[in-house]
Short mmCIF file of C-alpha atoms in Angstrom, two decimals:
data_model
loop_
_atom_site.label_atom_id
_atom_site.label_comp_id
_atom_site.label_asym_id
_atom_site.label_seq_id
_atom_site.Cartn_x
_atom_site.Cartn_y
_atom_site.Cartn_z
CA UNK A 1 0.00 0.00 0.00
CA UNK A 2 1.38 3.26 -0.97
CA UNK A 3 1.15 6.21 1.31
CA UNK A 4 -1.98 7.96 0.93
CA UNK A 5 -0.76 11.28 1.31
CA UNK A 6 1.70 10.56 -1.48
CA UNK A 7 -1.15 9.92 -3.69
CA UNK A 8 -3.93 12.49 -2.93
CA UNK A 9 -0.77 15.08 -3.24
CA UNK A 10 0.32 13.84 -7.04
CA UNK A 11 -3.72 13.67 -7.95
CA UNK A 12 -3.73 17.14 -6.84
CA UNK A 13 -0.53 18.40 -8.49
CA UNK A 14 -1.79 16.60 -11.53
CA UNK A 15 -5.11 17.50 -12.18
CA UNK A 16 -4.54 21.17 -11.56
CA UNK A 17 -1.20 21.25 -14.08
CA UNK A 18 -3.39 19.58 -16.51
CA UNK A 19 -6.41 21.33 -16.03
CA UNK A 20 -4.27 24.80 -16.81
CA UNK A 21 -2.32 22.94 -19.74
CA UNK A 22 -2.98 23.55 -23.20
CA UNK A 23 0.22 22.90 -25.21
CA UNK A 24 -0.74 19.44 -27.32
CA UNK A 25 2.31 17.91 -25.98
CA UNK A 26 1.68 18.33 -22.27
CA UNK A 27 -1.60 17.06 -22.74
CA UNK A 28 -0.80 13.88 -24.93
CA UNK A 29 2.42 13.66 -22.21
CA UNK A 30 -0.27 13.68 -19.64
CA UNK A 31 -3.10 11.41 -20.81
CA UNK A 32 0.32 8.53 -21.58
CA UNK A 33 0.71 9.23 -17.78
CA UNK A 34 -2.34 8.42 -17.02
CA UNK A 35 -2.81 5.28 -18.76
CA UNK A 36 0.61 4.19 -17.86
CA UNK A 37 -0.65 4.68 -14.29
CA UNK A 38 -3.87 2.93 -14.34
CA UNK A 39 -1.98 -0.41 -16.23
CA UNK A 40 0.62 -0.09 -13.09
CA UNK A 41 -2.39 -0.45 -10.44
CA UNK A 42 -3.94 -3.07 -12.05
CA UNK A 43 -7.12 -1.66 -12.43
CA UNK A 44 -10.21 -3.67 -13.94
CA UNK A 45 -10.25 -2.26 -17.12
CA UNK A 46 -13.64 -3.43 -17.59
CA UNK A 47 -14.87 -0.85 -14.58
CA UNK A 48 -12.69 1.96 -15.71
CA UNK A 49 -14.58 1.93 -19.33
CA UNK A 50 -17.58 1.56 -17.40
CA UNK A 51 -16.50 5.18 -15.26
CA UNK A 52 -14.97 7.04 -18.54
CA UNK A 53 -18.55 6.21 -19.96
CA UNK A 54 -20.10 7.95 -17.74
CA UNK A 55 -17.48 11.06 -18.05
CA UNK A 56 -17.71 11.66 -21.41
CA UNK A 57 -21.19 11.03 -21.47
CA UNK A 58 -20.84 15.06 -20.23
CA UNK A 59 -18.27 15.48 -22.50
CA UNK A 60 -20.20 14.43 -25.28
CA UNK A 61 -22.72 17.25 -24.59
CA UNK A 62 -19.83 20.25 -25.14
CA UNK A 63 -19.41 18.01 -28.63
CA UNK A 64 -22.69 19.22 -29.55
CA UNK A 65 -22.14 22.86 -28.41
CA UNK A 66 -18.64 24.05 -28.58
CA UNK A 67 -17.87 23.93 -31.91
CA UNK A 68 -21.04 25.77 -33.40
CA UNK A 69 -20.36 28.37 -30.43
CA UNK A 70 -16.69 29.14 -30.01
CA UNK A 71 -15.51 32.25 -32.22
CA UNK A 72 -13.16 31.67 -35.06
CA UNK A 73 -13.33 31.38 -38.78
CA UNK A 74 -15.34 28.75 -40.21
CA UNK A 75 -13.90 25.52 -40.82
CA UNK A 76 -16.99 24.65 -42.70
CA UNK A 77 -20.71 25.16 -42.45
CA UNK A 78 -24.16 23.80 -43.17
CA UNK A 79 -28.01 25.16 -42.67
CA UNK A 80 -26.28 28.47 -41.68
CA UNK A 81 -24.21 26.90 -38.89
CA UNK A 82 -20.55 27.34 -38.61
CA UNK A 83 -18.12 24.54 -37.12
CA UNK A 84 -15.37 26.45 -36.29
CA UNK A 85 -11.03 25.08 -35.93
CA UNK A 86 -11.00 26.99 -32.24
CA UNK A 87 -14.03 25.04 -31.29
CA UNK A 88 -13.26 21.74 -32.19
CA UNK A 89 -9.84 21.82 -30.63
CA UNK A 90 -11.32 23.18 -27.15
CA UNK A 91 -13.73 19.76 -27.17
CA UNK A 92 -10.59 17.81 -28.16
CA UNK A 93 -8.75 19.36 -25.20
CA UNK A 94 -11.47 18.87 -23.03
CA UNK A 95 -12.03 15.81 -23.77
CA UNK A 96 -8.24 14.89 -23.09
CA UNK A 97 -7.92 17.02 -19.83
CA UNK A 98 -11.16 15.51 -18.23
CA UNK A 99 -10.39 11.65 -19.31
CA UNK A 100 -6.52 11.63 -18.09
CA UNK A 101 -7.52 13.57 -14.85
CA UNK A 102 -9.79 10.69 -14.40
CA UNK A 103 -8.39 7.94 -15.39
CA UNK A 104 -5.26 9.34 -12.64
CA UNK A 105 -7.51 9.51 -10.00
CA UNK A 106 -9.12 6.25 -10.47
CA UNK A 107 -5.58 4.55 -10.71
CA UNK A 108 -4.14 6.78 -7.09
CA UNK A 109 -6.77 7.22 -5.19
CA UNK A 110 -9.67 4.34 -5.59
CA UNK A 111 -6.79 2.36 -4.94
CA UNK A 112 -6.70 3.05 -1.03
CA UNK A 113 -9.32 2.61 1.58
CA UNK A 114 -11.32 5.42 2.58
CA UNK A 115 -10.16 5.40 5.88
CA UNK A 116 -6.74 5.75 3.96
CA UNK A 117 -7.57 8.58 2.18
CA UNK A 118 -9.31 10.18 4.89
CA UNK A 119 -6.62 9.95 7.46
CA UNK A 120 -3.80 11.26 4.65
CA UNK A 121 -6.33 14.32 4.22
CA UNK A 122 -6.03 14.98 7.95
CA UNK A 123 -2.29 14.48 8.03
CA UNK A 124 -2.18 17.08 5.28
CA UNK A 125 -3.23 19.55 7.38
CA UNK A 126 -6.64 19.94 5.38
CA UNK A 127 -9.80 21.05 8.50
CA UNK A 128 -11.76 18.47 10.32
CA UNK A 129 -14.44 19.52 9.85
CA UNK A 130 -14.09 18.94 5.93
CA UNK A 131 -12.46 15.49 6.07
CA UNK A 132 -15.62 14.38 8.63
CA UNK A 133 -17.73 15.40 6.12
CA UNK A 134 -16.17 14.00 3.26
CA UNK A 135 -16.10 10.51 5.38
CA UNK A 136 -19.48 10.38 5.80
CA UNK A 137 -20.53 11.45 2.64
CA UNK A 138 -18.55 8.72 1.33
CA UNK A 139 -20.25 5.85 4.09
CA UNK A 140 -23.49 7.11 3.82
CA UNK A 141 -24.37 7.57 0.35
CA UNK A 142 -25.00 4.02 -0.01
CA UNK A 143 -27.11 3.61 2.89
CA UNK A 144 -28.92 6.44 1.28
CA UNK A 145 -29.13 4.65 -2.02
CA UNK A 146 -30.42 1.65 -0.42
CA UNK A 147 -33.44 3.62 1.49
CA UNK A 148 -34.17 5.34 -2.12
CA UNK A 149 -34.67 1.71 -3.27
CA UNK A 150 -36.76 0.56 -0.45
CA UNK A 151 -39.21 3.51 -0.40
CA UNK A 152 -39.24 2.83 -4.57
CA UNK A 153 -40.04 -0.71 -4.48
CA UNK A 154 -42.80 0.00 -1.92
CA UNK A 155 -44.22 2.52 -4.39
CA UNK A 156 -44.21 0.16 -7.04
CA UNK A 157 -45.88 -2.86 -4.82
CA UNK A 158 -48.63 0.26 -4.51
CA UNK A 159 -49.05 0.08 -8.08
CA UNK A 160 -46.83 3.29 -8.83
CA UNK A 161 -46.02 3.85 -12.26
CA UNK A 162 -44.23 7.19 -13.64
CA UNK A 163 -45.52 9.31 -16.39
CA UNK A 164 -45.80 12.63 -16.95
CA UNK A 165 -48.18 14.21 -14.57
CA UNK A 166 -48.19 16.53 -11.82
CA UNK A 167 -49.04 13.67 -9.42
CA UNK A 168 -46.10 11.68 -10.76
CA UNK A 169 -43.59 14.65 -10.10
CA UNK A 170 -45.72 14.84 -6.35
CA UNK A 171 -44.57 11.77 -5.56
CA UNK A 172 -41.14 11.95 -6.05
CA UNK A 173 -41.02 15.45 -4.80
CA UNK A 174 -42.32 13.02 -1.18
CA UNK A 175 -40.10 10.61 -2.09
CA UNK A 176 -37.11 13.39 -2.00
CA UNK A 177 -39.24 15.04 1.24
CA UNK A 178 -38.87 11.41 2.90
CA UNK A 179 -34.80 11.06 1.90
CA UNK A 180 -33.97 14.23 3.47
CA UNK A 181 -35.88 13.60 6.48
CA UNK A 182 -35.03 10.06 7.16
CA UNK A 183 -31.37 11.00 6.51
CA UNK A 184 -31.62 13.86 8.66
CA UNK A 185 -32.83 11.59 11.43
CA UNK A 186 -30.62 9.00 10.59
CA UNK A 187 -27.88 11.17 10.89
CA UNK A 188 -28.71 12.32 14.42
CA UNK A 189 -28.91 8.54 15.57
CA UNK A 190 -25.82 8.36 14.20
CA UNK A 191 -24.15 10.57 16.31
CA UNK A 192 -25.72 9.68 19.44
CA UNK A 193 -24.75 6.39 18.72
CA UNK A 194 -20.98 7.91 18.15
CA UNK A 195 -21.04 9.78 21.71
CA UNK A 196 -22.39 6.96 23.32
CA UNK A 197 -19.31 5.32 21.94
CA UNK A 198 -16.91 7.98 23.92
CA UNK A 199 -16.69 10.57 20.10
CA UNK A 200 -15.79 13.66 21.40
CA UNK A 201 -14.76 15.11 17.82
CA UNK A 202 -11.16 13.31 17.68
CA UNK A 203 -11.27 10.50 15.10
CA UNK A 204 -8.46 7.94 16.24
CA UNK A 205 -6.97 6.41 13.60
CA UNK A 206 -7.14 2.31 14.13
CA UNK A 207 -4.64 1.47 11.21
CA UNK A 208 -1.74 4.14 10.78
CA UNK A 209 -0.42 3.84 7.81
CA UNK A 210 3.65 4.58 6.96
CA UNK A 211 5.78 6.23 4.73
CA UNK A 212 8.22 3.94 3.66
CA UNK A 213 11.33 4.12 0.88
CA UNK A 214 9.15 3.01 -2.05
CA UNK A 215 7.08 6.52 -0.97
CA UNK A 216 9.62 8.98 -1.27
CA UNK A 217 10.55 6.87 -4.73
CA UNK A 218 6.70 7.33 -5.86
CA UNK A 219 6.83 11.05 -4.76
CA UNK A 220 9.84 12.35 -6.24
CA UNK A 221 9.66 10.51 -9.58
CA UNK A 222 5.99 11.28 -10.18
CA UNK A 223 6.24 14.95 -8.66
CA UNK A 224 9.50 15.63 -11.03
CA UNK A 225 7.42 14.17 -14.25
CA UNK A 226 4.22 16.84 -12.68
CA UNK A 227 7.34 19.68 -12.64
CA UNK A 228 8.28 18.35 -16.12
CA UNK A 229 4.82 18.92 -17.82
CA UNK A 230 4.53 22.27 -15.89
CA UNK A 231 7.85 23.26 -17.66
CA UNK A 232 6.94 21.93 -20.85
CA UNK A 233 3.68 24.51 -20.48
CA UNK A 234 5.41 27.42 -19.15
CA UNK A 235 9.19 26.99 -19.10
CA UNK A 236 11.01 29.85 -21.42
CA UNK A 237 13.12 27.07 -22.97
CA UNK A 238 11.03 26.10 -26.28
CA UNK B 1 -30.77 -4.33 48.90
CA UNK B 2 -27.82 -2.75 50.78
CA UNK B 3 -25.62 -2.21 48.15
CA UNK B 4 -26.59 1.11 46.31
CA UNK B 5 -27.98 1.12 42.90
CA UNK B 6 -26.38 1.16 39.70
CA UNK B 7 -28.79 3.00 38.05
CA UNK B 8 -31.39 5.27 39.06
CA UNK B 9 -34.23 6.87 38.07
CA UNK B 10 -35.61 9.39 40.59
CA UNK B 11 -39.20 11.25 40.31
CA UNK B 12 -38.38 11.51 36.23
CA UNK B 13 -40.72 12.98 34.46
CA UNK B 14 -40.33 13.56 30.58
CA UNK B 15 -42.50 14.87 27.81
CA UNK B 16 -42.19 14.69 23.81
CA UNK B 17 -41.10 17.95 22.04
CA UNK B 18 -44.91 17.91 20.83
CA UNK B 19 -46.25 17.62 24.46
CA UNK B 20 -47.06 14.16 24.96
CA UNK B 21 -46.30 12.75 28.43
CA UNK B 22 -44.06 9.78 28.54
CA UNK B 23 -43.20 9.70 31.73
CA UNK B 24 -44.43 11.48 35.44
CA UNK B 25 -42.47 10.75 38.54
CA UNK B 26 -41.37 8.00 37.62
CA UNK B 27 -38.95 5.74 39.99
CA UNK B 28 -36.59 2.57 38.50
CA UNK B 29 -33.59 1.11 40.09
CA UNK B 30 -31.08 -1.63 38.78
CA UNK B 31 -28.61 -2.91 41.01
CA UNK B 32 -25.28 -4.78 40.04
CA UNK B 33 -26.19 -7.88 38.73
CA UNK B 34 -29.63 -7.94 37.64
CA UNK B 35 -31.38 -8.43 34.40
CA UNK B 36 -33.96 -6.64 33.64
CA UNK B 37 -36.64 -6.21 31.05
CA UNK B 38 -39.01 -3.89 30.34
CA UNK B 39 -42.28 -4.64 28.22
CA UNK B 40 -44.55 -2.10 26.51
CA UNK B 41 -46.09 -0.79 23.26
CA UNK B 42 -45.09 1.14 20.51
CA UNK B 43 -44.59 4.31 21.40
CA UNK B 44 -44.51 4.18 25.48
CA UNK B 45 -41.50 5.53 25.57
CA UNK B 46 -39.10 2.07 26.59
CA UNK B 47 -36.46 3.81 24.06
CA UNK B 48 -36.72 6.85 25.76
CA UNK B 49 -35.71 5.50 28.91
CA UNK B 50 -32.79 3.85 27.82
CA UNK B 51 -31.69 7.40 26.44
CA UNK B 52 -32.41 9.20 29.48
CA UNK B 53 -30.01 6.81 31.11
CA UNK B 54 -27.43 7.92 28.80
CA UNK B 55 -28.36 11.55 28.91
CA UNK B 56 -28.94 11.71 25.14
CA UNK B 57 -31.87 13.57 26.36
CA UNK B 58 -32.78 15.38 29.96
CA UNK B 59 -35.35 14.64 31.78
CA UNK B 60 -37.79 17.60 32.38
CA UNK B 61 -37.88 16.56 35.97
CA UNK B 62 -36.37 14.19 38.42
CA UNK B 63 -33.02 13.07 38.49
CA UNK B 64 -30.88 10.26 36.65
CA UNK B 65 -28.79 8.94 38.58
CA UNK B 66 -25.49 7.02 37.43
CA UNK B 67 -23.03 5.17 39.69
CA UNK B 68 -23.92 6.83 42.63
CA UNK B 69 -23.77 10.36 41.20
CA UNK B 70 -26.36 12.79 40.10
CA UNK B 71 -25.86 13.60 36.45
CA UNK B 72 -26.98 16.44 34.94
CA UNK B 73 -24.38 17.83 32.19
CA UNK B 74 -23.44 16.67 29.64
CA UNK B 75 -19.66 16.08 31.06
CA UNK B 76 -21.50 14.12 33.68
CA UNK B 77 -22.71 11.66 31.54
CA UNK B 78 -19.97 11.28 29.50
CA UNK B 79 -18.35 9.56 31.70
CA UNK B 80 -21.45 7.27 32.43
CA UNK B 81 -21.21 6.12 28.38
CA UNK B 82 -17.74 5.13 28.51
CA UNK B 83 -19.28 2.88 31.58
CA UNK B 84 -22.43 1.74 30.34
CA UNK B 85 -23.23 0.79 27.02
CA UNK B 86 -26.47 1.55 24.51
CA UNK B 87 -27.06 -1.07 21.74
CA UNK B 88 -29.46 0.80 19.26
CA UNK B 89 -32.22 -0.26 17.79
CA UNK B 90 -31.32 -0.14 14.24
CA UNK B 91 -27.77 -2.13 13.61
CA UNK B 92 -27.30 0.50 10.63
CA UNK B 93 -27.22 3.54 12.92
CA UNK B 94 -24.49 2.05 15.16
CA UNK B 95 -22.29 1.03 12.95
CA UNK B 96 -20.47 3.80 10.81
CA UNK B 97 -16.92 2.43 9.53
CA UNK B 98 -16.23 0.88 6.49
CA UNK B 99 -14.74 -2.23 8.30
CA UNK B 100 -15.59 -4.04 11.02
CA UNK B 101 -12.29 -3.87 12.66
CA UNK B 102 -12.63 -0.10 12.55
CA UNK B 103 -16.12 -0.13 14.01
CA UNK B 104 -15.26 -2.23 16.87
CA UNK B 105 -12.31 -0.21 17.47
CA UNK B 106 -14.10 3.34 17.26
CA UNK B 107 -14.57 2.95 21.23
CA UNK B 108 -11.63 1.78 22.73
CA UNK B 109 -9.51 4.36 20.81
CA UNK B 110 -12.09 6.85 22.22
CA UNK B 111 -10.93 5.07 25.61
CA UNK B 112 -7.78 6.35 24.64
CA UNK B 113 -6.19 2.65 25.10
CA UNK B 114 -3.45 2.18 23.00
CA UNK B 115 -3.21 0.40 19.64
CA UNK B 116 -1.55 -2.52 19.91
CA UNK B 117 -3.80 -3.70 23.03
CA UNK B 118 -6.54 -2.45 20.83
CA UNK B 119 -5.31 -5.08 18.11
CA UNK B 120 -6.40 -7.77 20.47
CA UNK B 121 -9.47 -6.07 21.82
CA UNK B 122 -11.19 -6.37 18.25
CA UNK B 123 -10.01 -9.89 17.98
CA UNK B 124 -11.33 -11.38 21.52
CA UNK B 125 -14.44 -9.07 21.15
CA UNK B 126 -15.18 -10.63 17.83
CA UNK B 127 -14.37 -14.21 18.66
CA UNK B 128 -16.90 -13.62 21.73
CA UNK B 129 -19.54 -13.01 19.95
CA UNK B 130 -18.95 -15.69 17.15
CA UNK B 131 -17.36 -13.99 14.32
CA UNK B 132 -13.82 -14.22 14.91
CA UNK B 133 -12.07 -13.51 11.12
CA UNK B 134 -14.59 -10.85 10.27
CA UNK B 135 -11.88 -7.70 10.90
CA UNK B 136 -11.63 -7.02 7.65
CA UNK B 137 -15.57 -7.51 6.49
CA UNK B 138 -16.95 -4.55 4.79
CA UNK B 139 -19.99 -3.87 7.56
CA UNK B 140 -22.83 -2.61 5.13
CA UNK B 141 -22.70 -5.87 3.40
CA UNK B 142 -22.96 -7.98 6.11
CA UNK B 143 -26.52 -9.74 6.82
CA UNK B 144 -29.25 -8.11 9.39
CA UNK B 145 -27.74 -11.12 12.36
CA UNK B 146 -24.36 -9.84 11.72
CA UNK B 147 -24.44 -5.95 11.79
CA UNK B 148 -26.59 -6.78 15.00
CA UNK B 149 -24.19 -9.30 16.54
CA UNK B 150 -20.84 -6.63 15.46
CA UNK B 151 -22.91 -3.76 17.16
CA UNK B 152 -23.11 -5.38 20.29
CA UNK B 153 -19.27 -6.31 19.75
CA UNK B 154 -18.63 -2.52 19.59
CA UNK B 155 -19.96 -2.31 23.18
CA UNK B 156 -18.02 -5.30 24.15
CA UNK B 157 -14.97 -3.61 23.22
CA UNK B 158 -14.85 -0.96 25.82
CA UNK B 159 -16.09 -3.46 28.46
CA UNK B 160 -19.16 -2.12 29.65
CA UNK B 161 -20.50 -2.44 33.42
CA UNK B 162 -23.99 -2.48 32.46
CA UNK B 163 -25.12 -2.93 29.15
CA UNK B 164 -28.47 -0.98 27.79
CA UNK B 165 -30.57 -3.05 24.62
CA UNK B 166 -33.30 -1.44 22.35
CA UNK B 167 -34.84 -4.32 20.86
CA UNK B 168 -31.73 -6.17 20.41
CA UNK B 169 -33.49 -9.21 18.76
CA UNK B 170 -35.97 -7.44 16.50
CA UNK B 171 -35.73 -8.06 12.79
CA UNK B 172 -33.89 -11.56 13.53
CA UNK B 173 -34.44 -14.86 13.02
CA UNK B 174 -34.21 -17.71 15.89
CA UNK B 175 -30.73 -18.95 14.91
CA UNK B 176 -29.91 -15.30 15.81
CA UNK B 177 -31.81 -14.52 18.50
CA UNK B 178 -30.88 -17.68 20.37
CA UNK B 179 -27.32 -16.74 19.45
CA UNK B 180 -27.71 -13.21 21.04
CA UNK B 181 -29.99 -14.44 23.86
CA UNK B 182 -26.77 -16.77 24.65
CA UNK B 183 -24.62 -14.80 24.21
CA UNK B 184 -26.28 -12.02 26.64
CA UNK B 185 -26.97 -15.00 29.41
CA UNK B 186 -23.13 -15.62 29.10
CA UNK B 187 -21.27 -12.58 29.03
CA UNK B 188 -23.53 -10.12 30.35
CA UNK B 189 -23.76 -9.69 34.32
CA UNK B 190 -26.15 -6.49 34.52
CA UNK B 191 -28.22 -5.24 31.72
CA UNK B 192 -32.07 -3.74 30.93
CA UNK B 193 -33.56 -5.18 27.68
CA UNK B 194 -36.04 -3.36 26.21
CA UNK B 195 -38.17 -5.32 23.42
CA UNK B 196 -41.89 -6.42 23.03
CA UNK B 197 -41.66 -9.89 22.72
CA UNK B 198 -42.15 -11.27 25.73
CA UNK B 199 -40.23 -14.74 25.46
CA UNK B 200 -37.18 -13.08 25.11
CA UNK B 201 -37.71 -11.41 27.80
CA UNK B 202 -38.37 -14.13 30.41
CA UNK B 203 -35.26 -16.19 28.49
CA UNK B 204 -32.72 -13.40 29.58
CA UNK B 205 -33.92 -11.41 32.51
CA UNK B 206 -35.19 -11.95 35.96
CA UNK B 207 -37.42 -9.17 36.44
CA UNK B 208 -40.15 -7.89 33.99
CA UNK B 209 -41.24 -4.32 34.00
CA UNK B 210 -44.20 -3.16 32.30
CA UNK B 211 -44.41 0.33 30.72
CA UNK B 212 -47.97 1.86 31.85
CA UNK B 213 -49.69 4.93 32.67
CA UNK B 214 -46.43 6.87 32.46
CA UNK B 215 -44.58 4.46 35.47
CA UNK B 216 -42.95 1.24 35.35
CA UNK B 217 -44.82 -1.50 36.66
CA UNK B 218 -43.43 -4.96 38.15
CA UNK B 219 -45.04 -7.93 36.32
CA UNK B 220 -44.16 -11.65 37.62
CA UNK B 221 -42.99 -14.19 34.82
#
C-alpha cells in the first residue's frame, strides 16, 4: 500500500497542471501518464470503461455545443451553422484534460481505503471539519441509495407507475421530502450512537499507515514528471 | 438491597417535544447484577428510557442517577457512556466504519487505550460473539444477524459495566436470536432489555417491568 498522502498530493498536483495545460504535448504527455498509471495499479479495465462512460457522457454534450459556439473562422458550415477550428480543438482538449484527470484519479486514489484517504487528508493539514464530512458522505451515500430503493419498491408494490403528470412529479417530490428527512434523522442517531461510543470530535486512527522508501521513490519521480509537464507549459526554454 | 444502585431513576418525568407525556415521577432502580426487562407498546416511551439513562436527552424533571452520582451535564454523563453501554435499535445507525475492525475499534480508541492492546481487543471481542475472522468484512454488506451481533461487539470492546438493549433481537431470526440471547446469558452480568416480545424477555432477565400509565410497573414471569 502506498502512502496515501503521497497519492492524494500527485492527484492534486496533476489535475490542476493539466487542467491549466494547453500545449498538445503536455496534454498527450499527460493522458500517456495516465494510462501508464492505471496499467501499473492493475485496475479492472472493464470498470474503468464503465466510469470514462459515464465522463464523457458530459463530454459528449460540449461536442454538440462548442464547436457551433466558439468564435473563429469557419472551418466549414451547413443550414447556416458554422463549425469552427478553435471550437473543435477546445472539445478535443477537453475531452483529453477531463479523461486523463480521471483515469489518474481512479488509478491513485480508488486504490486506497477510505479510511486511507481520509486519514492522509487529515495528516495534510486539510480542516476536520471537511475530512468528517467528506467521510461520511462517502459511508453514507450508499445507505442512502439503499433507502431510495426501499421507499421505490414500496411505491411500485402500490401500483406506482411514472408518467408525466403533476401527481407523478408529487410523488417523487415526497419521495425526496422522505430522503432528506429520514437521513436527517438518521444522521442524528448516528451521532448519538458515536457519543455513546466515547466521540468527542477526535477521530483515532485504528490502522496508521507509513511512509516507507518506495514513498519517497513514488513522490519524487511522479512529482519531477508533474514539474516536467509544468515546464513543458510554461518553461522559457522552447 | 444494601448495596446502592447502579442505576437510578428518581421522580423523572419527561414529555415529547410535541407535548405528549411519557413519563411522570417515575422511579426505576437496577442494582449490580440484575437483568432486567421492560415490556410495553409502541410508542410508550421504553427507548426513551434507555436514552435518558445515557443523557442523550434530559429529563424535564427528576433526576438520573449514574453510579452513585447525580448527572446532569453533559460532562457528567460522558463519563457514564464510557461505563455503560447503549445497543441501538437499528444495527445500521451504530455502525459507521467501512470495516468491522474499525467499528469495533471506534470505542476503545475513544478510551484512549493504545493500539496494539486495541489489536487484540477487536479480535477477543469478535471471537466472543462468534465472528472471529470478520476484521476485515466490509460492515454494510454484512446480513441483518451480523451488523446486530458486530454492534453489540462494539460495546463489548470498551467493556461495559452495564449494558443498555433497544430491541436487540428485532428483525432476527431464531438462529440469531438464540445466538444473542446466549450470548447475553453468558457474558452479560447487569443489563435492561427493552423489546416487546415477551419470550425473550423471560429467556434473559429476571425481572419484567411493564411500561404503563407513564410508570414502570413490576409484572411476575
Amino acid at each position: 500500500m502506498m502512502d496515501p498522502r503521497v497519492k492524494i498530493l500527485v492527484t492534486l498536483g496533476f489535475s490542476v497542471v493539466l487542467a491549466v495545460a494547453d500545449r498538445p504535448v503536455v496534454l498527450g504527455m499527460g493522458m500517456a501518464f495516465a494510462i501508464f498509471l492505471v496499467f501499473l495499479a492493475r485496475l479492472n479495465l472493464r470498470q474503468v470503461m464503465t466510469r470514462l462512460l459515464v465522463v464523457n457522457t458530459f463530454v459528449a454534450f460540449l461536442w454538440i455545443f462548442l464547436p457551433f459556439t466558439f468564435p473563429g473562422p469557419a472551418l466549414f458550415s451547413f443550414w447556416g451553422l458554422q463549425i469552427t477550428r478553435q471550437g473543435i480543438a477546445a472539445c478535443v482538449q477537453i475531452t483529453v484534460k477531463s479523461n486523463a484527470i480521471v483515469l489518474a484519479s481512479m488509478a491513485l486514489l480508488s486504490t486506497s481505503t477510505v479510511f486511507g484517504l481520509v486519514h492522509g487528508l487529515h495528516h495534510l493539514k486539510v480542516p476536520d471539519k471537511l475530512v468528517h464530512l467528506f467521510f461520511f458522505s462517502f459511508r453514507y451515500i450508499h445507505v442512502i441509495h439503499m433507502e431510495y430503493h426501499k421507499i421505490i419498491n414500496a411505491m411500485k408494490a402500490r401500483g406506482f407507475e411514472p408518467d408525466t403528470s403533476l401527481r407523478t412529479y408529487k410523488s417523487y417530490a415526497y419521495l425526496i421530502g422522505t430522503l432528506f428527512l429520514k437521513s436527517s434523522e438518521r444522521s442524528k442517531r448516528i451521532y448519538q450512537a458515536m457519543v455513546c461510543r466515547g466521540f468527542d470530535g477526535t477521530f483515532w486512527v485504528f490502522q496508521h499507515f507509513a511512509f516507507r522508501k518506495r514513498d519517497l521513490f513514488a513522490l519524487v519521480f511522479m512529482g519531477l514528471f508533474i514539474l516536467f509537464l509544468a515546464f513543458m507549459q510554461w518553461g522559457s526554454v522552447r | 438491597m444494601g448495596i446502592c444502585a447502579v442505576i437510578e431513576l428518581r421522580d423523572v418525568s419527561f414529555s415529547y417535544p410535541n407535548g405528549l407525556k411519557v413519563f411522570e415521577d417515575m422511579n426505576f432502580h437496577l442494582h449490580k447484577g440484575d437483568r432486567v426487562g421492560i415490556v410495553g407498546p409502541n410508542g410508550s416511551g421504553k427507548t426513551t428510557l434507555l436514552h435518558l439513562i445515557v443523557g442523550l436527552i434530559k429529563p424535564d424533571a427528576g433526576e438520573v442517577v449514574v453510579f452513585g452520582t447525580p448527572r446532569k451535564t453533559e460532562k457528567d454523563f460522558r463519563e457514564v457512556r464510557k461505563r455503560v453501554g447503549l445497543l441501538f435499535q437499528d444495527p445500521e445507525d451504530q455502525l459507521f466504519c467501512p470495516t468491522v475492525a474499525e467499528d469495533v475499534a471506534f470505542g476503545p480508541l475513544n478510551l484512549r487505550i493504545p493500539k496494539d492492546e486495541v489489536h487484540r481487543i477487536v479480535k477477543r471481542t469478535l471471537e466472543e460473539v462468534g465472528l472471529a475472522g470478520f476484521e476485515e468484512r466490509v460492515t454494510y454488506n454484512l446480513s441483518g444477524g451480523e451488523k446486530k451481533l458486530v454492534s453489540l461487539a462494539t460495546l463489548f470492546a470498551m467493556s461495559p459495566e452495564v449494558l443498555l438493549l433497544d430491541e436487540p433481537t428485532a428483525g432476527l431470526d431464531e438462529n440469531a436470536t438464540e445466538k444473542i440471547e446466549q450470548i447475553l446469558r453468558d457474558k452479560v452480568e447487569t443489563y435492561i432489555v427493552v423489546s416487546h416480545h415477551r419470550e425473550v424477555l423471560e429467556k434473559t432477565t429476571d425481572k419484567i417491568f411493564r411500561m404503563e400509565d407513564s410508570r414502570l410497573i413490576r409484572v411476575s414471569i
